[in-house]
Protein backbone atom coordinates (compact mmCIF):
# COMPACT_ATOMS: atom_id res chain seq x y z
CA UNK A 1 0.00 0.00 0.00
CA UNK A 2 1.43 3.33 -0.98
CA UNK A 3 1.06 6.36 1.32
CA UNK A 4 -1.44 7.90 -1.14
CA UNK A 5 -3.84 5.04 -0.54
CA UNK A 6 -4.01 5.86 3.17
CA UNK A 7 -4.09 9.62 2.68
CA UNK A 8 -7.10 9.18 0.39
CA UNK A 9 -8.83 6.92 2.87
CA UNK A 10 -8.52 9.60 5.53
CA UNK A 11 -9.54 12.41 3.15
CA UNK A 12 -12.67 10.50 2.15
CA UNK A 13 -13.44 9.41 5.70
CA UNK A 14 -13.27 5.76 4.65
CA UNK A 15 -11.92 4.50 7.95
CA UNK A 16 -14.05 1.45 8.64
CA UNK A 17 -11.29 0.01 10.85
CA UNK A 18 -11.69 2.77 13.43
CA UNK A 19 -13.66 1.90 16.53
CA UNK A 20 -15.28 4.15 19.08
CA UNK A 21 -14.76 1.46 21.69
CA UNK A 22 -11.56 0.25 23.32
CA UNK A 23 -10.43 -3.00 21.74
CA UNK A 24 -11.66 -5.87 23.87
CA UNK A 25 -8.58 -7.98 23.21
CA UNK A 26 -6.38 -5.16 24.46
CA UNK A 27 -8.26 -4.93 27.74
CA UNK A 28 -8.39 -8.71 28.11
CA UNK A 29 -4.82 -9.58 27.13
CA UNK A 30 -2.82 -6.63 28.34
CA UNK A 31 -2.22 -8.42 31.64
CA UNK A 32 -0.59 -11.29 29.72
CA UNK A 33 2.28 -8.88 29.13
CA UNK A 34 4.62 -7.59 31.78
CA UNK A 35 5.37 -3.94 31.05
CA UNK A 36 6.73 -1.75 33.81
CA UNK A 37 3.85 0.27 35.29
CA UNK A 38 5.10 3.46 33.63
CA UNK A 39 6.65 1.63 30.65
CA UNK A 40 6.53 3.19 27.21
CA UNK A 41 4.25 1.71 24.56
CA UNK A 42 4.82 2.06 20.82
CA UNK A 43 1.69 1.99 18.66
CA UNK A 44 2.73 1.69 15.01
CA UNK A 45 0.24 2.76 12.33
CA UNK A 46 -1.93 4.11 15.13
CA UNK A 47 -4.66 5.94 13.18
CA UNK A 48 -6.76 7.77 15.76
CA UNK A 49 -7.15 4.72 17.94
CA UNK A 50 -8.74 5.31 21.33
CA UNK A 51 -6.71 2.37 22.59
CA UNK A 52 -3.85 4.85 23.03
CA UNK A 53 -5.91 6.68 25.65
CA UNK A 54 -6.69 3.43 27.44
CA UNK A 55 -2.97 2.64 27.60
CA UNK A 56 -2.19 6.13 28.89
CA UNK A 57 -4.96 5.71 31.46
CA UNK A 58 -3.10 2.64 32.75
CA UNK A 59 -0.10 4.83 33.49
CA UNK A 60 1.87 4.12 30.34
CA UNK A 61 3.61 6.63 28.17
CA UNK A 62 2.37 6.14 24.64
CA UNK A 63 3.97 6.95 21.31
CA UNK A 64 1.91 6.40 18.19
CA UNK A 65 3.23 6.60 14.63
CA UNK A 66 0.83 7.64 11.90
CA UNK A 67 1.23 8.66 8.27
CA UNK A 68 -1.87 10.84 8.01
CA UNK A 69 -1.82 14.34 9.40
CA UNK A 70 -5.65 14.31 9.29
CA UNK A 71 -5.72 11.26 11.55
CA UNK A 72 -3.39 12.89 14.06
CA UNK A 73 -5.42 16.12 14.10
CA UNK A 74 -8.67 14.22 14.52
CA UNK A 75 -7.24 12.11 17.35
CA UNK A 76 -6.33 15.09 19.48
CA UNK A 77 -9.32 17.27 18.52
CA UNK A 78 -12.00 14.61 18.98
CA UNK A 79 -10.60 13.71 22.38
CA UNK A 80 -10.40 17.38 23.39
CA UNK A 81 -6.67 17.15 23.95
CA UNK A 82 -4.79 20.37 23.49
CA UNK A 83 -1.66 18.95 21.87
CA UNK A 84 1.51 20.86 21.10
CA UNK A 85 2.78 20.08 17.62
CA UNK A 86 6.34 20.53 16.45
CA UNK A 87 7.73 20.20 12.96
CA UNK A 88 10.85 18.04 13.17
CA UNK A 89 12.20 18.87 9.71
CA UNK A 90 14.64 18.03 8.17
CA UNK A 91 13.37 14.74 9.60
CA UNK A 92 10.22 13.65 7.74
CA UNK A 93 8.13 13.82 10.91
CA UNK A 94 6.15 16.14 13.11
CA UNK A 95 5.38 15.41 16.74
CA UNK A 96 2.14 16.20 18.54
CA UNK A 97 2.07 15.56 22.24
CA UNK A 98 0.02 16.16 25.34
CA UNK A 99 0.78 14.71 28.77
CA UNK A 100 1.70 11.07 28.34
CA UNK A 101 0.54 10.67 24.74
CA UNK A 102 2.55 11.64 21.70
CA UNK A 103 2.02 10.87 18.05
CA UNK A 104 4.81 11.04 15.50
CA UNK A 105 3.30 11.94 12.15
CA UNK A 106 5.28 10.34 9.35
CA UNK A 107 6.12 7.02 7.76
CA UNK A 108 6.82 4.23 10.23
CA UNK A 109 9.53 2.91 7.93
CA UNK A 110 11.40 6.22 8.29
CA UNK A 111 11.30 6.06 12.08
CA UNK A 112 14.75 5.84 13.62
CA UNK A 113 15.66 4.66 17.12
CA UNK A 114 17.22 8.09 17.73
CA UNK A 115 13.93 9.86 17.06
CA UNK A 116 12.03 7.41 19.20
CA UNK A 117 14.16 8.06 22.26
CA UNK A 118 14.87 11.75 21.59
CA UNK A 119 14.58 14.09 24.54
CA UNK A 120 15.20 11.36 27.11
CA UNK A 121 11.85 9.82 26.27
CA UNK A 122 13.26 6.42 27.25
CA UNK A 123 13.10 3.01 25.64
CA UNK A 124 10.12 1.09 24.35
CA UNK A 125 8.79 -1.65 26.63
CA UNK A 126 5.85 -2.83 24.58
CA UNK A 127 4.44 -2.60 21.08
CA UNK A 128 0.69 -2.63 20.58
CA UNK A 129 -0.21 -3.74 17.07
CA UNK A 130 -3.87 -3.72 16.20
CA UNK A 131 -4.52 -3.47 12.46
CA UNK A 132 -0.92 -2.49 11.64
CA UNK A 133 0.64 -5.72 10.36
CA UNK A 134 -2.61 -6.68 8.66
CA UNK A 135 -2.78 -3.28 6.96
CA UNK A 136 0.36 -4.12 5.00
CA UNK A 137 0.48 -6.21 1.83
CA UNK A 138 2.71 -9.33 1.88
CA UNK A 139 5.91 -7.76 0.48
CA UNK A 140 5.92 -5.05 3.17
CA UNK A 141 5.46 -7.36 6.14
CA UNK A 142 9.04 -8.70 6.45
CA UNK A 143 10.27 -5.11 6.35
CA UNK A 144 7.78 -4.17 9.06
CA UNK A 145 8.78 -7.08 11.31
CA UNK A 146 12.48 -6.39 10.77
CA UNK A 147 12.11 -2.67 11.46
CA UNK A 148 10.15 -3.30 14.62
CA UNK A 149 12.80 -5.70 15.95
CA UNK A 150 15.54 -3.23 15.07
CA UNK A 151 13.77 -0.37 16.85
CA UNK A 152 13.18 -2.47 19.94
CA UNK A 153 16.75 -3.74 20.06
CA UNK A 154 18.11 -0.22 19.71
CA UNK A 155 15.77 1.44 22.22
CA UNK A 156 15.17 -1.36 24.73
CA UNK A 157 15.42 -0.78 28.45
CA UNK A 158 18.22 -2.80 29.98
CA UNK A 159 16.96 -5.82 31.91
CA UNK A 160 13.51 -5.62 30.32
CA UNK A 161 12.58 -7.93 27.44
CA UNK A 162 10.48 -5.86 25.07
CA UNK A 163 7.14 -7.42 24.22
CA UNK A 164 4.43 -6.94 21.67
CA UNK A 165 0.72 -7.57 21.73
CA UNK A 166 -0.27 -8.40 18.17
CA UNK A 167 -3.90 -8.65 17.09
CA UNK A 168 -4.06 -10.31 13.71
CA UNK A 169 -6.71 -11.57 11.28
CA UNK A 170 -6.83 -14.76 9.27
CA UNK A 171 -9.30 -15.63 6.53
CA UNK A 172 -9.36 -17.06 3.03
CA UNK A 173 -7.55 -14.36 1.05
CA UNK A 174 -9.24 -15.50 -2.19
CA UNK A 175 -12.62 -14.38 -0.78
CA UNK A 176 -11.67 -10.74 -0.16
CA UNK A 177 -8.88 -8.36 -1.10
CA UNK A 178 -7.13 -6.54 1.71
CA UNK A 179 -6.60 -4.43 3.61
CA UNK A 180 -7.10 -5.82 6.13
CA UNK A 181 -5.05 -8.70 4.83
CA UNK A 182 -5.11 -12.27 6.09
CA UNK A 183 -1.96 -13.25 7.96
CA UNK A 184 -1.73 -16.94 8.76
CA UNK A 185 -0.22 -18.36 11.92
CA UNK A 186 2.63 -19.78 9.82
CA UNK A 187 3.35 -16.34 8.44
CA UNK A 188 3.37 -14.74 11.88
CA UNK A 189 6.02 -17.28 12.90
CA UNK A 190 7.98 -16.82 9.68
CA UNK A 191 7.99 -13.05 10.19
CA UNK A 192 8.83 -12.88 13.86
CA UNK A 193 10.46 -16.13 15.03
CA UNK A 194 14.01 -14.99 14.31
CA UNK A 195 13.79 -12.02 16.67
CA UNK A 196 10.93 -12.91 19.02
CA UNK A 197 9.52 -15.77 21.01
CA UNK A 198 6.04 -16.01 19.51
CA UNK A 199 3.03 -17.35 21.36
CA UNK A 200 -0.60 -17.35 20.26
CA UNK A 201 -2.54 -16.50 23.42
CA UNK A 202 -6.04 -16.24 22.00
CA UNK A 203 -8.02 -17.15 18.90
CA UNK A 204 -11.60 -16.19 18.13
CA UNK A 205 -14.23 -16.68 15.49
CA UNK A 206 -14.73 -13.01 14.60
CA UNK A 207 -17.08 -12.88 11.60
CA UNK A 208 -20.19 -11.97 13.57
CA UNK A 209 -18.32 -9.05 15.16
CA UNK A 210 -17.30 -7.76 11.73
CA UNK A 211 -20.40 -8.00 9.52
CA UNK A 212 -18.84 -5.68 6.93
CA UNK A 213 -16.41 -8.47 6.03
CA UNK A 214 -19.23 -10.96 5.62
CA UNK A 215 -20.77 -8.46 3.20
CA UNK A 216 -17.47 -8.38 1.30
CA UNK A 217 -17.61 -12.16 0.83
CA UNK A 218 -15.97 -13.83 3.82
CA UNK A 219 -17.54 -16.98 5.21
CA UNK A 220 -15.03 -17.31 8.07
CA UNK A 221 -12.76 -14.94 9.95
CA UNK A 222 -10.45 -15.59 12.87
CA UNK A 223 -8.90 -13.01 15.10
CA UNK A 224 -5.65 -14.24 16.63
CA UNK A 225 -3.86 -12.64 19.55
CA UNK A 226 -0.11 -13.09 19.92
CA UNK A 227 2.43 -12.23 22.56
CA UNK A 228 5.87 -11.61 21.10
CA UNK A 229 8.88 -11.38 23.38
CA UNK A 230 12.11 -10.01 21.97
CA UNK A 231 14.86 -12.63 22.16
CA UNK A 232 17.84 -11.51 24.22
C1 LIG B 1 -5.97 -0.11 9.28
S1 LIG B 1 -5.55 1.41 9.98
C2 LIG B 1 -5.36 0.95 11.70
C3 LIG B 1 -5.27 2.13 12.63
C4 LIG B 1 -5.17 1.77 14.11
N1 LIG B 1 -4.11 0.85 14.40
C5 LIG B 1 -6.48 1.27 14.64
O1 LIG B 1 -6.51 0.18 15.20
O2 LIG B 1 -7.48 2.00 14.53
C6 LIG B 1 -3.88 1.60 9.42
C7 LIG B 1 -3.33 2.99 9.69
O3 LIG B 1 -1.94 3.01 9.39
C8 LIG B 1 -1.60 4.22 8.74
N2 LIG B 1 -0.40 3.88 7.96
C9 LIG B 1 -0.34 3.11 6.85
N3 LIG B 1 0.93 2.98 6.45
C10 LIG B 1 1.69 3.66 7.34
C11 LIG B 1 3.09 3.89 7.47
N4 LIG B 1 3.97 3.38 6.61
N5 LIG B 1 3.53 4.63 8.51
C12 LIG B 1 2.65 5.16 9.40
N6 LIG B 1 1.32 4.97 9.32
C13 LIG B 1 0.84 4.24 8.31
C14 LIG B 1 -2.84 4.57 7.94
O4 LIG B 1 -2.93 5.94 7.65
C15 LIG B 1 -3.95 4.10 8.87
O5 LIG B 1 -4.36 5.13 9.73
PDB file of N, CA, C and O and ligand atoms in Angstrom, residues 6 10 17-19 43-49 51 65-68 71 106-109 130-132 135-136 140, ligand 1:
ATOM      1  N   UNK A   6      -3.529   5.547   1.816  1.00  0.00           N
ATOM      2  CA  UNK A   6      -4.009   5.857   3.169  1.00  0.00           C
ATOM      3  C   UNK A   6      -4.445   7.317   3.277  1.00  0.00           C
ATOM      4  O   UNK A   6      -5.448   7.617   3.937  1.00  0.00           O
ATOM      5  N   UNK A  10      -8.225   8.618   4.481  1.00  0.00           N
ATOM      6  CA  UNK A  10      -8.518   9.601   5.529  1.00  0.00           C
ATOM      7  C   UNK A  10      -9.267  10.801   4.947  1.00  0.00           C
ATOM      8  O   UNK A  10     -10.207  11.318   5.573  1.00  0.00           O
ATOM      9  N   UNK A  17     -12.025   0.722   9.790  1.00  0.00           N
ATOM     10  CA  UNK A  17     -11.294   0.012  10.847  1.00  0.00           C
ATOM     11  C   UNK A  17     -11.373   0.706  12.195  1.00  0.00           C
ATOM     12  O   UNK A  17     -11.139   0.102  13.230  1.00  0.00           O
ATOM     13  N   UNK A  18     -11.718   2.016  12.176  1.00  0.00           N
ATOM     14  CA  UNK A  18     -11.694   2.767  13.427  1.00  0.00           C
ATOM     15  C   UNK A  18     -12.869   2.372  14.315  1.00  0.00           C
ATOM     16  O   UNK A  18     -13.984   2.178  13.842  1.00  0.00           O
ATOM     17  N   UNK A  19     -12.599   2.265  15.593  1.00  0.00           N
ATOM     18  CA  UNK A  19     -13.658   1.900  16.526  1.00  0.00           C
ATOM     19  C   UNK A  19     -13.798   2.953  17.614  1.00  0.00           C
ATOM     20  O   UNK A  19     -12.792   3.500  18.092  1.00  0.00           O
ATOM     21  N   UNK A  43       2.868   2.410  19.427  1.00  0.00           N
ATOM     22  CA  UNK A  43       1.687   1.988  18.659  1.00  0.00           C
ATOM     23  C   UNK A  43       1.925   2.339  17.189  1.00  0.00           C
ATOM     24  O   UNK A  43       1.651   3.463  16.752  1.00  0.00           O
ATOM     25  N   UNK A  44       2.481   1.387  16.421  1.00  0.00           N
ATOM     26  CA  UNK A  44       2.733   1.687  15.007  1.00  0.00           C
ATOM     27  C   UNK A  44       1.442   1.767  14.222  1.00  0.00           C
ATOM     28  O   UNK A  44       0.478   1.050  14.522  1.00  0.00           O
ATOM     29  N   UNK A  45       1.412   2.629  13.198  1.00  0.00           N
ATOM     30  CA  UNK A  45       0.237   2.761  12.328  1.00  0.00           C
ATOM     31  C   UNK A  45      -1.013   2.950  13.189  1.00  0.00           C
ATOM     32  O   UNK A  45      -2.006   2.231  13.092  1.00  0.00           O
ATOM     33  N   UNK A  46      -0.962   3.992  14.031  1.00  0.00           N
ATOM     34  CA  UNK A  46      -1.931   4.111  15.126  1.00  0.00           C
ATOM     35  C   UNK A  46      -3.282   4.680  14.714  1.00  0.00           C
ATOM     36  O   UNK A  46      -4.251   4.569  15.480  1.00  0.00           O
ATOM     37  N   UNK A  47      -3.380   5.319  13.528  1.00  0.00           N
ATOM     38  CA  UNK A  47      -4.659   5.943  13.181  1.00  0.00           C
ATOM     39  C   UNK A  47      -5.044   6.935  14.264  1.00  0.00           C
ATOM     40  O   UNK A  47      -4.212   7.710  14.763  1.00  0.00           O
ATOM     41  N   UNK A  48      -6.325   6.923  14.644  1.00  0.00           N
ATOM     42  CA  UNK A  48      -6.762   7.775  15.763  1.00  0.00           C
ATOM     43  C   UNK A  48      -7.331   6.871  16.857  1.00  0.00           C
ATOM     44  O   UNK A  48      -8.353   7.177  17.478  1.00  0.00           O
ATOM     45  N   UNK A  49      -6.631   5.758  17.047  1.00  0.00           N
ATOM     46  CA  UNK A  49      -7.147   4.724  17.942  1.00  0.00           C
ATOM     47  C   UNK A  49      -7.303   5.205  19.395  1.00  0.00           C
ATOM     48  O   UNK A  49      -6.359   5.735  19.992  1.00  0.00           O
ATOM     49  N   UNK A  51      -7.479   3.286  21.745  1.00  0.00           N
ATOM     50  CA  UNK A  51      -6.706   2.369  22.587  1.00  0.00           C
ATOM     51  C   UNK A  51      -5.490   3.083  23.189  1.00  0.00           C
ATOM     52  O   UNK A  51      -5.019   2.718  24.273  1.00  0.00           O
ATOM     53  N   UNK A  65       2.607   6.164  15.895  1.00  0.00           N
ATOM     54  CA  UNK A  65       3.228   6.602  14.634  1.00  0.00           C
ATOM     55  C   UNK A  65       2.170   6.496  13.553  1.00  0.00           C
ATOM     56  O   UNK A  65       1.561   5.430  13.377  1.00  0.00           O
ATOM     57  N   UNK A  66       1.931   7.605  12.870  1.00  0.00           N
ATOM     58  CA  UNK A  66       0.832   7.638  11.897  1.00  0.00           C
ATOM     59  C   UNK A  66       1.203   8.528  10.707  1.00  0.00           C
ATOM     60  O   UNK A  66       1.688   9.635  10.877  1.00  0.00           O
ATOM     61  N   UNK A  67       0.930   7.980   9.528  1.00  0.00           N
ATOM     62  CA  UNK A  67       1.231   8.656   8.267  1.00  0.00           C
ATOM     63  C   UNK A  67       0.359   9.898   8.046  1.00  0.00           C
ATOM     64  O   UNK A  67       0.828  10.914   7.537  1.00  0.00           O
ATOM     65  N   UNK A  68      -0.905   9.809   8.402  1.00  0.00           N
ATOM     66  CA  UNK A  68      -1.866  10.837   8.014  1.00  0.00           C
ATOM     67  C   UNK A  68      -1.965  11.954   9.047  1.00  0.00           C
ATOM     68  O   UNK A  68      -2.304  11.730  10.209  1.00  0.00           O
ATOM     69  N   UNK A  71      -5.444  12.202  10.460  1.00  0.00           N
ATOM     70  CA  UNK A  71      -5.722  11.263  11.547  1.00  0.00           C
ATOM     71  C   UNK A  71      -5.206  11.806  12.871  1.00  0.00           C
ATOM     72  O   UNK A  71      -5.896  11.754  13.899  1.00  0.00           O
ATOM     73  N   UNK A 106       4.328  10.635  10.403  1.00  0.00           N
ATOM     74  CA  UNK A 106       5.281  10.339   9.352  1.00  0.00           C
ATOM     75  C   UNK A 106       5.202   8.861   9.030  1.00  0.00           C
ATOM     76  O   UNK A 106       4.322   8.146   9.530  1.00  0.00           O
ATOM     77  N   UNK A 107       6.134   8.414   8.213  1.00  0.00           N
ATOM     78  CA  UNK A 107       6.125   7.022   7.758  1.00  0.00           C
ATOM     79  C   UNK A 107       6.882   6.154   8.755  1.00  0.00           C
ATOM     80  O   UNK A 107       8.057   6.412   9.047  1.00  0.00           O
ATOM     81  N   UNK A 108       6.203   5.128   9.255  1.00  0.00           N
ATOM     82  CA  UNK A 108       6.816   4.226  10.231  1.00  0.00           C
ATOM     83  C   UNK A 108       8.171   3.709   9.757  1.00  0.00           C
ATOM     84  O   UNK A 108       9.103   3.544  10.552  1.00  0.00           O
ATOM     85  N   UNK A 109       8.289   3.483   8.451  1.00  0.00           N
ATOM     86  CA  UNK A 109       9.533   2.909   7.934  1.00  0.00           C
ATOM     87  C   UNK A 109      10.678   3.921   7.958  1.00  0.00           C
ATOM     88  O   UNK A 109      11.829   3.549   7.796  1.00  0.00           O
ATOM     89  N   UNK A 130      -2.516  -3.345  16.608  1.00  0.00           N
ATOM     90  CA  UNK A 130      -3.874  -3.721  16.197  1.00  0.00           C
ATOM     91  C   UNK A 130      -4.069  -3.081  14.819  1.00  0.00           C
ATOM     92  O   UNK A 130      -3.977  -1.854  14.693  1.00  0.00           O
ATOM     93  N   UNK A 131      -4.278  -3.945  13.829  1.00  0.00           N
ATOM     94  CA  UNK A 131      -4.520  -3.473  12.456  1.00  0.00           C
ATOM     95  C   UNK A 131      -3.337  -2.718  11.861  1.00  0.00           C
ATOM     96  O   UNK A 131      -3.529  -1.823  11.048  1.00  0.00           O
ATOM     97  N   UNK A 132      -2.117  -3.052  12.294  1.00  0.00           N
ATOM     98  CA  UNK A 132      -0.924  -2.486  11.644  1.00  0.00           C
ATOM     99  C   UNK A 132      -0.325  -3.522  10.702  1.00  0.00           C
ATOM    100  O   UNK A 132      -0.303  -3.314   9.487  1.00  0.00           O
ATOM    101  N   UNK A 135      -2.525  -4.360   7.924  1.00  0.00           N
ATOM    102  CA  UNK A 135      -2.780  -3.283   6.960  1.00  0.00           C
ATOM    103  C   UNK A 135      -1.779  -3.333   5.814  1.00  0.00           C
ATOM    104  O   UNK A 135      -1.960  -2.642   4.810  1.00  0.00           O
ATOM    105  N   UNK A 136      -0.734  -4.129   5.980  1.00  0.00           N
ATOM    106  CA  UNK A 136       0.356  -4.119   5.000  1.00  0.00           C
ATOM    107  C   UNK A 136       0.260  -5.316   4.060  1.00  0.00           C
ATOM    108  O   UNK A 136       0.042  -6.449   4.505  1.00  0.00           O
ATOM    109  N   UNK A 140       5.490  -6.041   2.172  1.00  0.00           N
ATOM    110  CA  UNK A 140       5.920  -5.055   3.173  1.00  0.00           C
ATOM    111  C   UNK A 140       6.060  -5.657   4.568  1.00  0.00           C
ATOM    112  O   UNK A 140       6.664  -5.049   5.452  1.00  0.00           O
TER     113      UNK A 140
HETATM  114  C1  LIG B   1      -5.975  -0.111   9.277  1.00  0.00           C
HETATM  115  S1  LIG B   1      -5.547   1.406   9.976  1.00  0.00           S
HETATM  116  C2  LIG B   1      -5.358   0.947  11.702  1.00  0.00           C
HETATM  117  C3  LIG B   1      -5.265   2.128  12.626  1.00  0.00           C
HETATM  118  C4  LIG B   1      -5.169   1.766  14.111  1.00  0.00           C
HETATM  119  N1  LIG B   1      -4.109   0.848  14.401  1.00  0.00           N
HETATM  120  C5  LIG B   1      -6.476   1.271  14.642  1.00  0.00           C
HETATM  121  O1  LIG B   1      -6.509   0.178  15.204  1.00  0.00           O
HETATM  122  O2  LIG B   1      -7.481   1.996  14.525  1.00  0.00           O
HETATM  123  C6  LIG B   1      -3.876   1.604   9.420  1.00  0.00           C
HETATM  124  C7  LIG B   1      -3.326   2.993   9.692  1.00  0.00           C
HETATM  125  O3  LIG B   1      -1.944   3.008   9.392  1.00  0.00           O
HETATM  126  C8  LIG B   1      -1.603   4.216   8.735  1.00  0.00           C
HETATM  127  N2  LIG B   1      -0.405   3.881   7.955  1.00  0.00           N
HETATM  128  C9  LIG B   1      -0.341   3.112   6.853  1.00  0.00           C
HETATM  129  N3  LIG B   1       0.935   2.982   6.452  1.00  0.00           N
HETATM  130  C10 LIG B   1       1.695   3.660   7.339  1.00  0.00           C
HETATM  131  C11 LIG B   1       3.087   3.887   7.471  1.00  0.00           C
HETATM  132  N4  LIG B   1       3.965   3.377   6.606  1.00  0.00           N
HETATM  133  N5  LIG B   1       3.527   4.633   8.506  1.00  0.00           N
HETATM  134  C12 LIG B   1       2.654   5.160   9.400  1.00  0.00           C
HETATM  135  N6  LIG B   1       1.316   4.970   9.321  1.00  0.00           N
HETATM  136  C13 LIG B   1       0.838   4.241   8.310  1.00  0.00           C
HETATM  137  C14 LIG B   1      -2.840   4.572   7.940  1.00  0.00           C
HETATM  138  O4  LIG B   1      -2.934   5.939   7.647  1.00  0.00           O
HETATM  139  C15 LIG B   1      -3.953   4.096   8.873  1.00  0.00           C
HETATM  140  O5  LIG B   1      -4.360   5.127   9.730  1.00  0.00           O
END
